[in-house]
JSON list of C-alpha atoms in Angstrom, two decimals:
[
{"chain": "P", "resi": 1, "resn": "ASP", "atom": "CA", "xyz": [47.68, 161.54, -37.09]},
{"chain": "P", "resi": 2, "resn": "ALA", "atom": "CA", "xyz": [46.34, 160.99, -33.58]},
{"chain": "P", "resi": 3, "resn": "ASP", "atom": "CA", "xyz": [44.13, 158.11, -34.80]},
{"chain": "P", "resi": 4, "resn": "VAL", "atom": "CA", "xyz": [47.21, 155.96, -35.41]},
{"chain": "P", "resi": 5, "resn": "THR", "atom": "CA", "xyz": [49.42, 155.49, -32.38]},
{"chain": "P", "resi": 6, "resn": "GLN", "atom": "CA", "xyz": [52.75, 153.75, -31.97]},
{"chain": "P", "resi": 7, "resn": "THR", "atom": "CA", "xyz": [54.57, 152.53, -28.89]},
{"chain": "P", "resi": 8, "resn": "PRO", "atom": "CA", "xyz": [57.28, 153.01, -27.88]},
{"chain": "P", "resi": 9, "resn": "ARG", "atom": "CA", "xyz": [58.22, 156.30, -29.52]},
{"chain": "P", "resi": 10, "resn": "ASN", "atom": "CA", "xyz": [61.90, 155.79, -28.87]},
{"chain": "P", "resi": 11, "resn": "ARG", "atom": "CA", "xyz": [63.86, 152.65, -28.05]},
{"chain": "P", "resi": 12, "resn": "ILE", "atom": "CA", "xyz": [67.51, 151.83, -27.61]},
{"chain": "P", "resi": 13, "resn": "THR", "atom": "CA", "xyz": [68.44, 148.17, -27.52]},
{"chain": "P", "resi": 14, "resn": "LYS", "atom": "CA", "xyz": [71.40, 145.86, -27.96]},
{"chain": "P", "resi": 15, "resn": "THR", "atom": "CA", "xyz": [72.33, 143.50, -30.75]},
{"chain": "P", "resi": 16, "resn": "GLY", "atom": "CA", "xyz": [70.58, 140.15, -30.41]},
{"chain": "P", "resi": 17, "resn": "LYS", "atom": "CA", "xyz": [67.63, 141.38, -28.36]},
{"chain": "P", "resi": 18, "resn": "ARG", "atom": "CA", "xyz": [64.04, 140.72, -29.38]},
{"chain": "P", "resi": 19, "resn": "ILE", "atom": "CA", "xyz": [62.02, 143.90, -29.84]},
{"chain": "P", "resi": 20, "resn": "MET", "atom": "CA", "xyz": [58.32, 144.47, -30.46]},
{"chain": "P", "resi": 21, "resn": "LEU", "atom": "CA", "xyz": [56.89, 147.68, -31.85]},
{"chain": "P", "resi": 22, "resn": "GLU", "atom": "CA", "xyz": [53.17, 148.17, -31.46]},
{"chain": "P", "resi": 23, "resn": "CYS", "atom": "CA", "xyz": [50.64, 150.04, -33.55]},
{"chain": "P", "resi": 24, "resn": "SER", "atom": "CA", "xyz": [47.02, 150.79, -32.78]},
{"chain": "P", "resi": 25, "resn": "GLN", "atom": "CA", "xyz": [44.39, 152.61, -34.83]},
{"chain": "P", "resi": 26, "resn": "THR", "atom": "CA", "xyz": [40.94, 153.93, -34.16]},
{"chain": "P", "resi": 27, "resn": "LYS", "atom": "CA", "xyz": [40.10, 154.64, -37.80]},
{"chain": "P", "resi": 28, "resn": "GLY", "atom": "CA", "xyz": [38.43, 151.30, -38.41]},
{"chain": "P", "resi": 29, "resn": "HIS", "atom": "CA", "xyz": [40.59, 150.61, -41.45]},
{"chain": "P", "resi": 30, "resn": "ASP", "atom": "CA", "xyz": [41.23, 147.02, -42.51]},
{"chain": "P", "resi": 31, "resn": "ARG", "atom": "CA", "xyz": [44.57, 147.65, -44.17]},
{"chain": "P", "resi": 32, "resn": "MET", "atom": "CA", "xyz": [47.67, 148.30, -42.07]},
{"chain": "P", "resi": 33, "resn": "TYR", "atom": "CA", "xyz": [51.35, 148.69, -42.95]},
{"chain": "P", "resi": 34, "resn": "TRP", "atom": "CA", "xyz": [54.82, 148.80, -41.43]},
{"chain": "P", "resi": 35, "resn": "TYR", "atom": "CA", "xyz": [57.53, 150.91, -43.08]},
{"chain": "P", "resi": 36, "resn": "ARG", "atom": "CA", "xyz": [61.07, 151.81, -42.17]},
{"chain": "P", "resi": 37, "resn": "GLN", "atom": "CA", "xyz": [62.90, 155.02, -43.00]},
{"chain": "P", "resi": 38, "resn": "ASP", "atom": "CA", "xyz": [66.65, 155.34, -43.09]},
{"chain": "P", "resi": 39, "resn": "PRO", "atom": "CA", "xyz": [68.36, 158.75, -42.86]},
{"chain": "P", "resi": 40, "resn": "GLY", "atom": "CA", "xyz": [67.99, 160.80, -46.02]},
{"chain": "P", "resi": 41, "resn": "LEU", "atom": "CA", "xyz": [65.78, 158.24, -47.70]},
{"chain": "P", "resi": 42, "resn": "GLY", "atom": "CA", "xyz": [62.12, 157.62, -48.33]},
{"chain": "P", "resi": 43, "resn": "LEU", "atom": "CA", "xyz": [60.07, 154.91, -46.64]},
{"chain": "P", "resi": 44, "resn": "ARG", "atom": "CA", "xyz": [60.32, 151.24, -47.54]},
{"chain": "P", "resi": 45, "resn": "LEU", "atom": "CA", "xyz": [57.60, 148.69, -46.90]},
{"chain": "P", "resi": 46, "resn": "ILE", "atom": "CA", "xyz": [58.31, 145.85, -44.46]},
{"chain": "P", "resi": 47, "resn": "TYR", "atom": "CA", "xyz": [54.93, 144.08, -44.11]},
{"chain": "P", "resi": 48, "resn": "TYR", "atom": "CA", "xyz": [51.31, 144.84, -44.81]},
{"chain": "P", "resi": 49, "resn": "SER", "atom": "CA", "xyz": [48.00, 143.32, -43.80]},
{"chain": "P", "resi": 50, "resn": "PHE", "atom": "CA", "xyz": [44.62, 143.49, -45.52]},
{"chain": "P", "resi": 51, "resn": "ASP", "atom": "CA", "xyz": [42.81, 142.05, -42.50]},
{"chain": "P", "resi": 52, "resn": "VAL", "atom": "CA", "xyz": [43.55, 139.89, -39.47]},
{"chain": "P", "resi": 53, "resn": "LYS", "atom": "CA", "xyz": [43.95, 136.76, -41.62]},
{"chain": "P", "resi": 54, "resn": "ASP", "atom": "CA", "xyz": [45.85, 138.28, -44.52]},
{"chain": "P", "resi": 55, "resn": "ILE", "atom": "CA", "xyz": [49.49, 139.28, -44.00]},
{"chain": "P", "resi": 56, "resn": "ASN", "atom": "CA", "xyz": [51.96, 139.95, -46.77]},
{"chain": "P", "resi": 57, "resn": "LYS", "atom": "CA", "xyz": [55.68, 140.59, -47.04]},
{"chain": "P", "resi": 58, "resn": "GLY", "atom": "CA", "xyz": [56.90, 143.90, -48.33]},
{"chain": "P", "resi": 59, "resn": "GLU", "atom": "CA", "xyz": [60.19, 144.66, -50.03]},
{"chain": "P", "resi": 60, "resn": "ILE", "atom": "CA", "xyz": [62.41, 144.36, -46.93]},
{"chain": "P", "resi": 61, "resn": "SER", "atom": "CA", "xyz": [60.78, 141.73, -44.67]},
{"chain": "P", "resi": 62, "resn": "ASP", "atom": "CA", "xyz": [63.93, 139.73, -43.80]},
{"chain": "P", "resi": 63, "resn": "GLY", "atom": "CA", "xyz": [64.70, 139.94, -40.08]},
{"chain": "P", "resi": 64, "resn": "TYR", "atom": "CA", "xyz": [61.17, 141.07, -39.20]},
{"chain": "P", "resi": 65, "resn": "SER", "atom": "CA", "xyz": [57.88, 139.40, -38.32]},
{"chain": "P", "resi": 66, "resn": "VAL", "atom": "CA", "xyz": [54.41, 140.78, -37.68]},
{"chain": "P", "resi": 67, "resn": "SER", "atom": "CA", "xyz": [51.23, 139.92, -35.87]},
{"chain": "P", "resi": 68, "resn": "ARG", "atom": "CA", "xyz": [47.74, 141.27, -36.56]},
{"chain": "P", "resi": 69, "resn": "GLN", "atom": "CA", "xyz": [46.04, 140.69, -33.25]},
{"chain": "P", "resi": 70, "resn": "ALA", "atom": "CA", "xyz": [42.84, 142.51, -34.17]},
{"chain": "P", "resi": 71, "resn": "GLN", "atom": "CA", "xyz": [41.62, 144.94, -36.78]},
{"chain": "P", "resi": 72, "resn": "ALA", "atom": "CA", "xyz": [42.97, 147.76, -34.64]},
{"chain": "P", "resi": 73, "resn": "LYS", "atom": "CA", "xyz": [46.38, 146.30, -33.75]},
{"chain": "P", "resi": 74, "resn": "PHE", "atom": "CA", "xyz": [49.40, 145.43, -35.86]},
{"chain": "P", "resi": 75, "resn": "SER", "atom": "CA", "xyz": [52.73, 144.62, -34.20]},
{"chain": "P", "resi": 76, "resn": "LEU", "atom": "CA", "xyz": [56.20, 144.44, -35.71]},
{"chain": "P", "resi": 77, "resn": "SER", "atom": "CA", "xyz": [58.89, 142.24, -34.14]},
{"chain": "P", "resi": 78, "resn": "LEU", "atom": "CA", "xyz": [62.62, 142.11, -34.62]},
{"chain": "P", "resi": 79, "resn": "GLU", "atom": "CA", "xyz": [63.52, 138.58, -33.54]},
{"chain": "P", "resi": 80, "resn": "SER", "atom": "CA", "xyz": [67.22, 139.30, -33.07]},
{"chain": "P", "resi": 81, "resn": "ALA", "atom": "CA", "xyz": [68.00, 142.98, -33.56]},
{"chain": "P", "resi": 82, "resn": "ILE", "atom": "CA", "xyz": [71.10, 144.02, -35.50]},
{"chain": "P", "resi": 83, "resn": "PRO", "atom": "CA", "xyz": [72.66, 147.49, -35.87]},
{"chain": "P", "resi": 84, "resn": "ASN", "atom": "CA", "xyz": [71.54, 147.98, -39.47]},
{"chain": "P", "resi": 85, "resn": "GLN", "atom": "CA", "xyz": [67.95, 147.81, -38.26]},
{"chain": "P", "resi": 86, "resn": "THR", "atom": "CA", "xyz": [68.51, 151.18, -36.63]},
{"chain": "P", "resi": 87, "resn": "ALA", "atom": "CA", "xyz": [65.88, 153.34, -38.30]},
{"chain": "P", "resi": 88, "resn": "LEU", "atom": "CA", "xyz": [62.63, 155.24, -37.92]},
{"chain": "P", "resi": 89, "resn": "TYR", "atom": "CA", "xyz": [59.66, 152.86, -38.12]},
{"chain": "P", "resi": 90, "resn": "PHE", "atom": "CA", "xyz": [56.21, 153.95, -39.21]},
{"chain": "P", "resi": 91, "resn": "CYS", "atom": "CA", "xyz": [52.88, 152.22, -39.00]},
{"chain": "P", "resi": 92, "resn": "ALA", "atom": "CA", "xyz": [50.12, 153.27, -41.39]},
{"chain": "P", "resi": 93, "resn": "THR", "atom": "CA", "xyz": [46.51, 152.49, -42.20]},
{"chain": "P", "resi": 94, "resn": "ARG", "atom": "CA", "xyz": [44.65, 152.87, -45.45]},
{"chain": "P", "resi": 95, "resn": "ASP", "atom": "CA", "xyz": [41.18, 154.20, -46.13]},
{"chain": "P", "resi": 96, "resn": "ASP", "atom": "CA", "xyz": [39.77, 151.87, -48.80]},
{"chain": "P", "resi": 97, "resn": "GLY", "atom": "CA", "xyz": [37.27, 154.48, -49.87]},
{"chain": "P", "resi": 98, "resn": "THR", "atom": "CA", "xyz": [39.79, 157.23, -50.64]},
{"chain": "P", "resi": 99, "resn": "ASP", "atom": "CA", "xyz": [43.00, 155.15, -51.02]},
{"chain": "P", "resi": 100, "resn": "THR", "atom": "CA", "xyz": [44.68, 157.53, -48.59]},
{"chain": "P", "resi": 101, "resn": "GLN", "atom": "CA", "xyz": [47.28, 156.19, -46.17]},
{"chain": "P", "resi": 102, "resn": "TYR", "atom": "CA", "xyz": [47.54, 157.65, -42.67]},
{"chain": "P", "resi": 103, "resn": "PHE", "atom": "CA", "xyz": [50.76, 157.39, -40.70]},
{"chain": "P", "resi": 104, "resn": "GLY", "atom": "CA", "xyz": [51.51, 157.07, -37.02]},
{"chain": "P", "resi": 105, "resn": "PRO", "atom": "CA", "xyz": [54.08, 159.31, -35.33]},
{"chain": "P", "resi": 106, "resn": "GLY", "atom": "CA", "xyz": [56.93, 156.84, -35.78]},
{"chain": "P", "resi": 107, "resn": "THR", "atom": "CA", "xyz": [59.21, 154.84, -33.50]},
{"chain": "P", "resi": 108, "resn": "ARG", "atom": "CA", "xyz": [62.89, 155.72, -33.46]},
{"chain": "P", "resi": 109, "resn": "LEU", "atom": "CA", "xyz": [64.82, 152.50, -32.88]},
{"chain": "P", "resi": 110, "resn": "THR", "atom": "CA", "xyz": [68.54, 152.35, -32.17]},
{"chain": "P", "resi": 111, "resn": "VAL", "atom": "CA", "xyz": [70.34, 149.00, -32.08]},
{"chain": "P", "resi": 112, "resn": "LEU", "atom": "CA", "xyz": [73.77, 149.15, -30.47]},
{"chain": "T", "resi": 1, "resn": "GLY", "atom": "CA", "xyz": [59.62, 148.42, -60.63]},
{"chain": "T", "resi": 2, "resn": "ILE", "atom": "CA", "xyz": [58.26, 151.92, -60.84]},
{"chain": "T", "resi": 3, "resn": "GLN", "atom": "CA", "xyz": [60.74, 154.73, -60.19]},
{"chain": "T", "resi": 4, "resn": "VAL", "atom": "CA", "xyz": [59.79, 157.92, -58.37]},
{"chain": "T", "resi": 5, "resn": "GLU", "atom": "CA", "xyz": [62.08, 160.91, -58.65]},
{"chain": "T", "resi": 6, "resn": "GLN", "atom": "CA", "xyz": [61.73, 164.21, -56.88]},
{"chain": "T", "resi": 7, "resn": "SER", "atom": "CA", "xyz": [63.34, 167.54, -57.59]},
{"chain": "T", "resi": 8, "resn": "PRO", "atom": "CA", "xyz": [65.00, 169.57, -56.37]},
{"chain": "T", "resi": 9, "resn": "PRO", "atom": "CA", "xyz": [66.59, 167.47, -53.63]},
{"chain": "T", "resi": 10, "resn": "ASP", "atom": "CA", "xyz": [67.18, 170.57, -51.50]},
{"chain": "T", "resi": 11, "resn": "LEU", "atom": "CA", "xyz": [65.54, 173.97, -51.46]},
{"chain": "T", "resi": 12, "resn": "ILE", "atom": "CA", "xyz": [66.32, 177.01, -49.32]},
{"chain": "T", "resi": 13, "resn": "LEU", "atom": "CA", "xyz": [63.84, 179.86, -49.20]},
{"chain": "T", "resi": 14, "resn": "GLN", "atom": "CA", "xyz": [63.26, 183.08, -47.37]},
{"chain": "T", "resi": 15, "resn": "GLU", "atom": "CA", "xyz": [59.92, 183.44, -45.65]},
{"chain": "T", "resi": 16, "resn": "GLY", "atom": "CA", "xyz": [57.27, 184.70, -48.03]},
{"chain": "T", "resi": 17, "resn": "ALA", "atom": "CA", "xyz": [58.73, 183.12, -51.15]},
{"chain": "T", "resi": 18, "resn": "ASN", "atom": "CA", "xyz": [56.86, 180.70, -53.41]},
{"chain": "T", "resi": 19, "resn": "SER", "atom": "CA", "xyz": [58.15, 177.32, -54.54]},
{"chain": "T", "resi": 20, "resn": "THR", "atom": "CA", "xyz": [57.33, 174.39, -56.79]},
{"chain": "T", "resi": 21, "resn": "LEU", "atom": "CA", "xyz": [58.32, 170.82, -56.03]},
{"chain": "T", "resi": 22, "resn": "ARG", "atom": "CA", "xyz": [58.22, 168.17, -58.71]},
{"chain": "T", "resi": 23, "resn": "CYS", "atom": "CA", "xyz": [57.58, 164.43, -58.68]},
{"chain": "T", "resi": 24, "resn": "ASN", "atom": "CA", "xyz": [58.19, 162.31, -61.78]},
{"chain": "T", "resi": 25, "resn": "PHE", "atom": "CA", "xyz": [57.17, 158.68, -61.99]},
{"chain": "T", "resi": 26, "resn": "SER", "atom": "CA", "xyz": [58.17, 156.12, -64.57]},
{"chain": "T", "resi": 27, "resn": "ASP", "atom": "CA", "xyz": [54.84, 154.38, -65.21]},
{"chain": "T", "resi": 28, "resn": "SER", "atom": "CA", "xyz": [51.11, 154.89, -64.84]},
{"chain": "T", "resi": 29, "resn": "VAL", "atom": "CA", "xyz": [49.86, 154.91, -61.26]},
{"chain": "T", "resi": 30, "resn": "ASN", "atom": "CA", "xyz": [46.59, 154.39, -59.43]},
{"chain": "T", "resi": 31, "resn": "ASN", "atom": "CA", "xyz": [47.32, 156.63, -56.49]},
{"chain": "T", "resi": 32, "resn": "LEU", "atom": "CA", "xyz": [49.63, 159.53, -55.69]},
{"chain": "T", "resi": 33, "resn": "GLN", "atom": "CA", "xyz": [50.04, 161.19, -52.33]},
{"chain": "T", "resi": 34, "resn": "TRP", "atom": "CA", "xyz": [52.10, 164.12, -51.09]},
{"chain": "T", "resi": 35, "resn": "PHE", "atom": "CA", "xyz": [53.41, 164.10, -47.53]},
{"chain": "T", "resi": 36, "resn": "HIS", "atom": "CA", "xyz": [55.24, 166.57, -45.34]},
{"chain": "T", "resi": 37, "resn": "GLN", "atom": "CA", "xyz": [57.70, 165.17, -42.81]},
{"chain": "T", "resi": 38, "resn": "ASN", "atom": "CA", "xyz": [58.28, 167.81, -40.18]},
{"chain": "T", "resi": 39, "resn": "PRO", "atom": "CA", "xyz": [61.60, 168.25, -38.32]},
{"chain": "T", "resi": 40, "resn": "TRP", "atom": "CA", "xyz": [60.30, 165.96, -35.56]},
{"chain": "T", "resi": 41, "resn": "GLY", "atom": "CA", "xyz": [59.82, 163.12, -38.02]},
{"chain": "T", "resi": 42, "resn": "GLN", "atom": "CA", "xyz": [56.04, 163.12, -38.22]},
{"chain": "T", "resi": 43, "resn": "LEU", "atom": "CA", "xyz": [54.51, 162.33, -41.61]},
{"chain": "T", "resi": 44, "resn": "ILE", "atom": "CA", "xyz": [51.54, 164.48, -42.46]},
{"chain": "T", "resi": 45, "resn": "ASN", "atom": "CA", "xyz": [49.19, 163.84, -45.35]},
{"chain": "T", "resi": 46, "resn": "LEU", "atom": "CA", "xyz": [48.96, 166.80, -47.68]},
{"chain": "T", "resi": 47, "resn": "PHE", "atom": "CA", "xyz": [47.11, 165.54, -50.73]},
{"chain": "T", "resi": 48, "resn": "TYR", "atom": "CA", "xyz": [45.72, 162.41, -52.30]},
{"chain": "T", "resi": 49, "resn": "ILE", "atom": "CA", "xyz": [45.86, 163.38, -55.95]},
{"chain": "T", "resi": 50, "resn": "PRO", "atom": "CA", "xyz": [46.04, 160.69, -58.65]},
{"chain": "T", "resi": 51, "resn": "SER", "atom": "CA", "xyz": [45.00, 163.33, -61.19]},
{"chain": "T", "resi": 52, "resn": "GLY", "atom": "CA", "xyz": [43.79, 166.90, -61.42]},
{"chain": "T", "resi": 53, "resn": "THR", "atom": "CA", "xyz": [44.36, 169.84, -59.10]},
{"chain": "T", "resi": 54, "resn": "LYS", "atom": "CA", "xyz": [43.62, 170.37, -55.43]},
{"chain": "T", "resi": 55, "resn": "GLN", "atom": "CA", "xyz": [44.18, 173.27, -53.08]},
{"chain": "T", "resi": 56, "resn": "ASN", "atom": "CA", "xyz": [44.41, 173.51, -49.33]},
{"chain": "T", "resi": 57, "resn": "GLY", "atom": "CA", "xyz": [45.26, 176.95, -48.02]},
{"chain": "T", "resi": 58, "resn": "ARG", "atom": "CA", "xyz": [48.73, 177.99, -49.20]},
{"chain": "T", "resi": 59, "resn": "LEU", "atom": "CA", "xyz": [49.37, 174.57, -50.71]},
{"chain": "T", "resi": 60, "resn": "SER", "atom": "CA", "xyz": [48.14, 173.21, -53.97]},
{"chain": "T", "resi": 61, "resn": "ALA", "atom": "CA", "xyz": [48.99, 170.18, -56.07]},
{"chain": "T", "resi": 62, "resn": "THR", "atom": "CA", "xyz": [48.53, 169.18, -59.67]},
{"chain": "T", "resi": 63, "resn": "THR", "atom": "CA", "xyz": [49.00, 165.72, -61.15]},
{"chain": "T", "resi": 64, "resn": "VAL", "atom": "CA", "xyz": [49.17, 165.20, -64.90]},
{"chain": "T", "resi": 65, "resn": "ALA", "atom": "CA", "xyz": [48.81, 161.44, -65.02]},
{"chain": "T", "resi": 66, "resn": "THR", "atom": "CA", "xyz": [49.23, 161.14, -68.79]},
{"chain": "T", "resi": 67, "resn": "GLU", "atom": "CA", "xyz": [52.62, 162.84, -68.56]},
{"chain": "T", "resi": 68, "resn": "ARG", "atom": "CA", "xyz": [53.60, 161.07, -65.32]},
{"chain": "T", "resi": 69, "resn": "TYR", "atom": "CA", "xyz": [54.35, 163.97, -63.05]},
{"chain": "T", "resi": 70, "resn": "SER", "atom": "CA", "xyz": [52.93, 165.85, -60.11]},
{"chain": "T", "resi": 71, "resn": "LEU", "atom": "CA", "xyz": [53.70, 169.31, -58.78]},
{"chain": "T", "resi": 72, "resn": "LEU", "atom": "CA", "xyz": [53.34, 170.68, -55.27]},
{"chain": "T", "resi": 73, "resn": "TYR", "atom": "CA", "xyz": [53.09, 174.45, -54.95]},
{"chain": "T", "resi": 74, "resn": "ILE", "atom": "CA", "xyz": [53.84, 176.26, -51.73]},
{"chain": "T", "resi": 75, "resn": "SER", "atom": "CA", "xyz": [52.93, 179.93, -51.68]},
{"chain": "T", "resi": 76, "resn": "SER", "atom": "CA", "xyz": [54.02, 182.54, -49.14]},
{"chain": "T", "resi": 77, "resn": "SER", "atom": "CA", "xyz": [56.25, 180.03, -47.39]},
{"chain": "T", "resi": 78, "resn": "GLN", "atom": "CA", "xyz": [56.59, 180.06, -43.61]},
{"chain": "T", "resi": 79, "resn": "THR", "atom": "CA", "xyz": [59.25, 178.66, -41.31]},
{"chain": "T", "resi": 80, "resn": "THR", "atom": "CA", "xyz": [56.77, 175.96, -40.27]},
{"chain": "T", "resi": 81, "resn": "ASP", "atom": "CA", "xyz": [56.84, 174.67, -43.85]},
{"chain": "T", "resi": 82, "resn": "SER", "atom": "CA", "xyz": [60.39, 173.42, -43.28]},
{"chain": "T", "resi": 83, "resn": "GLY", "atom": "CA", "xyz": [60.97, 169.69, -43.47]},
{"chain": "T", "resi": 84, "resn": "VAL", "atom": "CA", "xyz": [61.01, 167.03, -46.17]},
{"chain": "T", "resi": 85, "resn": "TYR", "atom": "CA", "xyz": [58.30, 166.66, -48.78]},
{"chain": "T", "resi": 86, "resn": "PHE", "atom": "CA", "xyz": [57.66, 163.21, -50.19]},
{"chain": "T", "resi": 87, "resn": "CYS", "atom": "CA", "xyz": [55.53, 162.04, -53.03]},
{"chain": "T", "resi": 88, "resn": "ALA", "atom": "CA", "xyz": [54.47, 158.40, -53.05]},
{"chain": "T", "resi": 89, "resn": "VAL", "atom": "CA", "xyz": [52.67, 156.32, -55.66]},
{"chain": "T", "resi": 90, "resn": "ILE", "atom": "CA", "xyz": [50.80, 153.05, -55.93]},
{"chain": "T", "resi": 91, "resn": "ARG", "atom": "CA", "xyz": [50.64, 151.15, -59.17]},
{"chain": "T", "resi": 92, "resn": "ASP", "atom": "CA", "xyz": [49.32, 147.59, -59.35]},
{"chain": "T", "resi": 93, "resn": "THR", "atom": "CA", "xyz": [49.72, 146.52, -55.77]},
{"chain": "T", "resi": 94, "resn": "ASP", "atom": "CA", "xyz": [48.90, 147.95, -52.41]},
{"chain": "T", "resi": 95, "resn": "LYS", "atom": "CA", "xyz": [52.40, 149.26, -51.80]},
{"chain": "T", "resi": 96, "resn": "LEU", "atom": "CA", "xyz": [53.18, 152.94, -51.58]},
{"chain": "T", "resi": 97, "resn": "ILE", "atom": "CA", "xyz": [56.48, 153.64, -53.32]},
{"chain": "T", "resi": 98, "resn": "PHE", "atom": "CA", "xyz": [58.16, 156.74, -52.00]},
{"chain": "T", "resi": 99, "resn": "GLY", "atom": "CA", "xyz": [60.41, 159.20, -53.74]},
{"chain": "T", "resi": 100, "resn": "THR", "atom": "CA", "xyz": [63.60, 160.32, -51.98]},
{"chain": "T", "resi": 101, "resn": "GLY", "atom": "CA", "xyz": [62.10, 163.64, -51.01]},
{"chain": "T", "resi": 102, "resn": "THR", "atom": "CA", "xyz": [62.76, 167.37, -51.28]},
{"chain": "T", "resi": 103, "resn": "ARG", "atom": "CA", "xyz": [64.30, 168.94, -48.18]},
{"chain": "T", "resi": 104, "resn": "LEU", "atom": "CA", "xyz": [62.91, 172.45, -47.69]},
{"chain": "T", "resi": 105, "resn": "GLN", "atom": "CA", "xyz": [64.39, 175.01, -45.33]},
{"chain": "T", "resi": 106, "resn": "VAL", "atom": "CA", "xyz": [62.56, 178.29, -44.84]},
{"chain": "T", "resi": 107, "resn": "PHE", "atom": "CA", "xyz": [64.43, 181.08, -43.07]},
{"chain": "T", "resi": 108, "resn": "PRO", "atom": "CA", "xyz": [62.86, 184.18, -41.50]}
]
């Protein structure tokens, strides 16, 4: 969905490096999410935010941190990347009126 | 926690064929969505359907909440329908729980 953008789209990094993935949305939604997808599997929730002051851990938050800089921006950081964090990362927003979640195009991260 | 199972895991069709994908969930849910992940990895919303039936072109979906399942119908399949189809549910919290998907390949 073009209203949810992610940067970078692809990133290769080395073990131990700090990485930030950024997400921006123009939908005006308060709720934002970060998921990861491993090959052959569905998405798992890392962190979610109901607004700029409300951030919550998802099911696999260890090794990750987030920052909600504004309603439109939600960043995911890997403080010290490790190879098993190689995955496809998705940002999403949620329309409170319809309960529908909208996903960005994804960031493919490879940790060597 | 709630379990979401999809079947079949893999499906191979010839262009023009119809198909039905199934999503079973282990407890009552507040929200159910169907997504299509195309070969480039993009996730596309298909339906928000906690109950009832909806149609959008060649696709339609039905959720029978009391029996804890949802069906996605694809009619007259095209090669562009290829990819992975996910259902995802929300129960008591804000978290979407995804099934493991059905991988569809449509050949000309």
